[in-house]
PDB file of C-alpha atoms in Angstrom:
ATOM      1  CA  MET L  36      46.933  62.115 -24.488  1.00 39.00           C
ATOM      2  CA  THR L  37      43.896  64.671 -25.510  1.00 42.00           C
ATOM      3  CA  GLY L  38      43.836  66.782 -22.487  1.00 44.00           C
ATOM      4  CA  PRO L  39      45.733  68.096 -19.341  1.00 45.00           C
ATOM      5  CA  GLY L  40      47.616  65.720 -17.257  1.00 51.00           C
ATOM      6  CA  PRO L  41      50.311  65.654 -14.738  1.00 57.00           C
ATOM      7  CA  VAL L  42      52.468  63.048 -15.796  1.00 60.00           C
ATOM      8  CA  TRP L  43      55.366  64.178 -13.604  1.00 64.00           C
ATOM      9  CA  LEU L  44      52.662  63.075 -10.854  1.00 62.00           C
ATOM     10  CA  VAL L  45      52.115  59.357 -12.352  1.00 63.00           C
ATOM     11  CA  GLN L  46      56.019  59.226 -12.244  1.00 63.00           C
ATOM     12  CA  ALA L  47      56.486  60.392  -8.932  1.00 68.00           C
ATOM     13  CA  PHE L  48      53.634  57.953  -7.223  1.00 66.00           C
ATOM     14  CA  GLY L  49      55.896  55.372  -7.025  1.00 63.00           C
ATOM     15  CA  SER L  50      58.852  57.431  -5.748  1.00 66.00           C
ATOM     16  CA  PHE L  51      57.693  59.887  -3.197  1.00 63.00           C
ATOM     17  CA  LEU L  52      55.223  60.474  -0.483  1.00 66.00           C
ATOM     18  CA  MET L  53      52.704  62.596  -2.324  1.00 70.00           C
ATOM     19  CA  PHE L  54      51.664  64.972   0.342  1.00 75.00           C
ATOM     20  CA  GLY L  55      52.690  68.742   0.732  1.00 82.00           C
ATOM     21  CA  PRO L  56      51.411  71.975   0.924  1.00 88.00           C
ATOM     22  CA  GLY L  57      50.578  71.810  -2.999  1.00 84.00           C
ATOM     23  CA  LYS L  58      48.617  68.365  -2.258  1.00 83.00           C
ATOM     24  CA  ALA L  59      46.465  69.764   0.671  1.00 90.00           C
ATOM     25  CA  ARG L  60      45.568  72.932  -1.444  1.00 92.00           C
ATOM     26  CA  TYR L  61      44.468  70.795  -4.373  1.00 89.00           C
ATOM     27  CA  ASP L  62      42.457  68.798  -2.189  1.00 92.00           C
ATOM     28  CA  ASP L  63      40.890  71.413  -0.061  1.00 95.00           C
ATOM     29  CA  HIS L  64      40.006  73.104  -3.486  1.00 94.00           C
ATOM     30  CA  ILE L  65      38.528  70.074  -5.111  1.00 93.00           C
ATOM     31  CA  LEU L  66      36.383  69.762  -1.826  1.00 94.00           C
ATOM     32  CA  ALA L  67      35.226  73.081  -2.032  1.00 95.00           C
ATOM     33  CA  VAL L  68      34.406  72.826  -5.537  1.00 91.00           C
ATOM     34  CA  CYS L  69      31.984  69.529  -4.838  1.00 90.00           C
ATOM     35  CA  GLU L  70      30.574  71.595  -1.841  1.00 90.00           C
ATOM     36  CA  ALA L  71      29.663  74.115  -3.956  1.00 90.00           C
ATOM     37  CA  ALA L  72      27.871  71.819  -6.495  1.00 87.00           C
ATOM     38  CA  GLY L  73      26.147  70.305  -3.547  1.00 86.00           C
ATOM     39  CA  LEU L  74      27.916  67.231  -2.490  1.00 87.00           C
ATOM     40  CA  THR L  75      28.610  66.904   1.176  1.00 86.00           C
ATOM     41  CA  GLY L  76      30.430  64.443   3.501  1.00 89.00           C
ATOM     42  CA  THR L  77      31.199  61.273   1.685  1.00 90.00           C
ATOM     43  CA  LEU L  78      29.773  62.062  -1.323  1.00 88.00           C
ATOM     44  CA  ALA L  79      32.296  65.212  -1.667  1.00 91.00           C
ATOM     45  CA  ASP L  80      35.297  62.831  -0.697  1.00 93.00           C
ATOM     46  CA  GLN L  81      34.577  60.424  -3.006  1.00 91.00           C
ATOM     47  CA  ALA L  82      33.796  62.737  -5.810  1.00 92.00           C
ATOM     48  CA  ALA L  83      37.258  64.386  -5.112  1.00 93.00           C
ATOM     49  CA  ALA L  84      38.528  61.097  -5.287  1.00 92.00           C
ATOM     50  CA  THR L  85      36.935  60.084  -8.727  1.00 92.00           C
ATOM     51  CA  VAL L  86      38.235  63.427 -10.564  1.00 90.00           C
ATOM     52  CA  PHE L  87      41.484  63.117  -9.386  1.00 87.00           C
ATOM     53  CA  THR L  88      42.255  59.629 -10.330  1.00 88.00           C
ATOM     54  CA  PHE L  89      40.654  60.408 -13.650  1.00 90.00           C
ATOM     55  CA  VAL L  90      43.076  63.036 -14.147  1.00 85.00           C
ATOM     56  CA  LEU L  91      45.795  60.832 -13.077  1.00 82.00           C
ATOM     57  CA  GLY L  92      44.693  57.811 -15.329  1.00 82.00           C
ATOM     58  CA  ASN L  93      44.549  60.120 -18.669  1.00 81.00           C
ATOM     59  CA  ALA L  94      48.217  61.100 -17.609  1.00 79.00           C
ATOM     60  CA  LEU L  95      48.996  57.400 -17.733  1.00 79.00           C
ATOM     61  CA  GLY L  96      49.642  56.890 -20.900  1.00 76.00           C
ATOM     62  CA  PRO L  97      52.513  60.122 -21.936  1.00 76.00           C
ATOM     63  CA  ALA L  98      53.709  58.779 -18.508  1.00 76.00           C
ATOM     64  CA  ALA L  99      54.160  55.693 -19.738  1.00 76.00           C
ATOM     65  CA  ALA L 100      55.759  56.853 -23.069  1.00 74.00           C
ATOM     66  CA  ALA L 101      58.250  59.542 -21.538  1.00 75.00           C
ATOM     67  CA  SER L 102      59.329  56.273 -19.370  1.00 76.00           C
ATOM     68  CA  LEU L 103      59.658  54.244 -22.798  1.00 76.00           C
ATOM     69  CA  SER L 104      61.864  57.249 -24.344  1.00 76.00           C
ATOM     70  CA  ARG L 105      64.040  57.361 -21.320  1.00 76.00           C
ATOM     71  CA  LYS L 106      64.529  54.034 -21.346  1.00 77.00           C
ATOM     72  CA  LEU L 107      65.319  53.652 -25.334  1.00 77.00           C
ATOM     73  CA  SER L 108      67.376  57.081 -25.490  1.00 78.00           C
ATOM     74  CA  GLY L 109      70.682  54.902 -25.355  1.00 75.00           C
ATOM     75  CA  ASP L 110      69.684  52.242 -27.795  1.00 72.00           C
ATOM     76  CA  ALA L 111      70.882  52.662 -31.386  1.00 76.00           C
ATOM     77  CA  ASN L 112      67.978  50.720 -32.747  1.00 79.00           C
ATOM     78  CA  ALA L 113      65.444  52.275 -30.733  1.00 76.00           C
ATOM     79  CA  GLU L 114      63.376  54.138 -33.710  1.00 78.00           C
ATOM     80  CA  GLN L 115      63.488  50.325 -35.469  1.00 82.00           C
ATOM     81  CA  LEU L 116      62.230  48.686 -32.065  1.00 82.00           C
ATOM     82  CA  MET L 117      59.155  51.031 -31.962  1.00 79.00           C
ATOM     83  CA  ARG L 118      58.516  50.607 -35.556  1.00 83.00           C
ATOM     84  CA  ASP L 119      58.561  46.707 -35.089  1.00 88.00           C
ATOM     85  CA  SER L 120      56.458  46.991 -31.999  1.00 83.00           C
ATOM     86  CA  MET L 121      53.848  49.221 -33.467  1.00 83.00           C
ATOM     87  CA  ALA L 122      53.745  46.897 -36.657  1.00 89.00           C
ATOM     88  CA  GLU L 123      53.266  44.221 -34.128  1.00 91.00           C
ATOM     89  CA  ALA L 124      50.485  45.787 -32.551  1.00 87.00           C
ATOM     90  CA  ARG L 125      48.733  46.684 -35.591  1.00 88.00           C
ATOM     91  CA  GLU L 126      49.052  42.946 -36.751  1.00 93.00           C
ATOM     92  CA  ILE L 127      47.116  42.079 -33.691  1.00 93.00           C
ATOM     93  CA  ALA L 128      44.912  44.691 -33.885  1.00 89.00           C
ATOM     94  CA  SER L 129      43.545  43.733 -37.640  1.00 91.00           C
ATOM     95  CA  GLN L 130      42.666  40.584 -36.423  1.00 94.00           C
ATOM     96  CA  PHE L 131      39.441  42.373 -34.408  1.00 93.00           C
ATOM     97  CA  PRO L 132      36.787  44.041 -36.139  1.00 94.00           C
ATOM     98  CA  ARG L 133      36.389  47.199 -34.392  1.00 91.00           C
ATOM     99  CA  LEU L 134      39.735  47.655 -34.287  1.00 89.00           C
ATOM    100  CA  ARG L 135      40.767  46.802 -37.710  1.00 88.00           C
ATOM    101  CA  ALA L 136      38.284  49.690 -38.908  1.00 89.00           C
ATOM    102  CA  ARG L 137      40.211  51.781 -36.851  1.00 85.00           C
ATOM    103  CA  LEU L 138      43.634  51.343 -37.968  1.00 86.00           C
ATOM    104  CA  GLU L 139      43.562  53.953 -40.429  1.00 82.00           C
ATOM    105  CA  THR L 140      42.285  56.627 -37.965  1.00 81.00           C
ATOM    106  CA  PRO L 141      44.069  59.320 -35.684  1.00 75.00           C
ATOM    107  CA  ALA L 142      43.013  56.936 -32.683  1.00 71.00           C
ATOM    108  CA  ALA L 143      45.382  53.957 -33.820  1.00 72.00           C
ATOM    109  CA  ALA L 144      48.507  55.937 -32.714  1.00 71.00           C
ATOM    110  CA  TYR L 145      50.121  55.082 -29.671  1.00 59.00           C
ATOM    111  CA  ALA L 146      48.657  56.413 -26.901  1.00 59.00           C
ATOM    112  CA  ALA L 147      45.625  58.492 -28.962  1.00 67.00           C
ATOM    113  CA  ALA L 148      42.053  59.287 -28.330  1.00 72.00           C
ATOM    114  CA  PRO L 149      39.993  61.285 -30.642  1.00 73.00           C
ATOM    115  CA  ASP L 150      40.045  65.303 -29.913  1.00 75.00           C
ATOM    116  CA  ASP L 151      38.419  66.303 -26.913  1.00 83.00           C
ATOM    117  CA  THR L 152      38.086  63.024 -25.539  1.00 84.00           C
ATOM    118  CA  PHE L 153      39.273  64.129 -22.169  1.00 87.00           C
ATOM    119  CA  ALA L 154      36.666  67.201 -21.804  1.00 89.00           C
ATOM    120  CA  PHE L 155      34.098  64.687 -23.350  1.00 90.00           C
ATOM    121  CA  CYS L 156      34.712  62.048 -20.333  1.00 90.00           C
ATOM    122  CA  LEU L 157      35.369  64.767 -17.813  1.00 89.00           C
ATOM    123  CA  GLN L 158      31.840  65.951 -18.549  1.00 90.00           C
ATOM    124  CA  ALA L 159      30.487  62.167 -18.490  1.00 91.00           C
ATOM    125  CA  LEU L 160      32.035  61.880 -15.258  1.00 90.00           C
ATOM    126  CA  LEU L 161      30.607  65.474 -13.921  1.00 86.00           C
ATOM    127  CA  ASP L 162      27.347  64.428 -14.811  1.00 87.00           C
ATOM    128  CA  GLY L 163      27.472  61.367 -13.491  1.00 87.00           C
ATOM    129  CA  LEU L 164      28.009  63.203  -9.962  1.00 86.00           C
ATOM    130  CA  ASP L 165      25.358  65.306 -10.544  1.00 83.00           C
ATOM    131  CA  ALA L 166      22.764  62.513 -10.821  1.00 83.00           C
ATOM    132  CA  GLN L 167      24.322  61.504  -7.352  1.00 80.00           C
ATOM    133  CA  LEU L 168      22.469  65.045  -5.868  1.00 78.00           C
ATOM    134  CA  ALA L 169      19.288  65.101  -4.562  1.00 63.00           C
ATOM    135  CA  PRO L 170      16.472  66.261  -7.002  1.00 58.00           C
ATOM    136  CA  HIS L 171      16.202  69.842  -5.299  1.00 49.00           C
ATOM    137  CA  GLU L 172      20.130  70.262  -5.241  1.00 57.00           C
ATOM    138  CA  HIS L 173      20.581  69.657  -9.026  1.00 52.00           C
ATOM    139  CA  ARG L 174      23.006  71.558 -10.552  1.00 57.00           C
ATOM    140  CA  ALA L 175      24.540  70.936 -13.675  1.00 56.00           C
ATOM    141  CA  TRP L 176      28.444  70.992 -14.044  1.00 59.00           C
ATOM    142  CA  ARG L 177      30.241  72.389 -16.665  1.00 61.00           C
ATOM    143  CA  VAL L 178      33.804  71.238 -17.805  1.00 61.00           C
ATOM    144  CA  GLY L 179      35.437  74.416 -17.874  1.00 60.00           C
ATOM    145  CA  GLU L 180      33.757  76.378 -14.948  1.00 54.00           C
TER     146      GLU L 180
END
């Protein structure tokens, strides 16, 4: 993964109820950010859910890798199993021209993406939310604000 991500959160989603003071604090804060940007009511709720889902989605790859690592930790053949699986994945990818062209790049690594992909995608998402504002309320979002 190329950005921050609560890997533990993805793993916890299937095991625990995910509401408490910390989640309420986060929800209240993201709604305040949305409202300060000019989003209100349902649009603020949708924007908050969109950002949360985006971050959660970015944590899926590392969460899957952590889960697989735990699963294979007791297997003496784990490294060979991973090498074989990656070789099979490369063989399948080589049958598709756009994937074949990327096989020798960092993007070919398991759960990899180019540097700054998280920030790029988050900025694109925020730009899309910004487009939802009425023209007189237009405020550009910037990642890192």
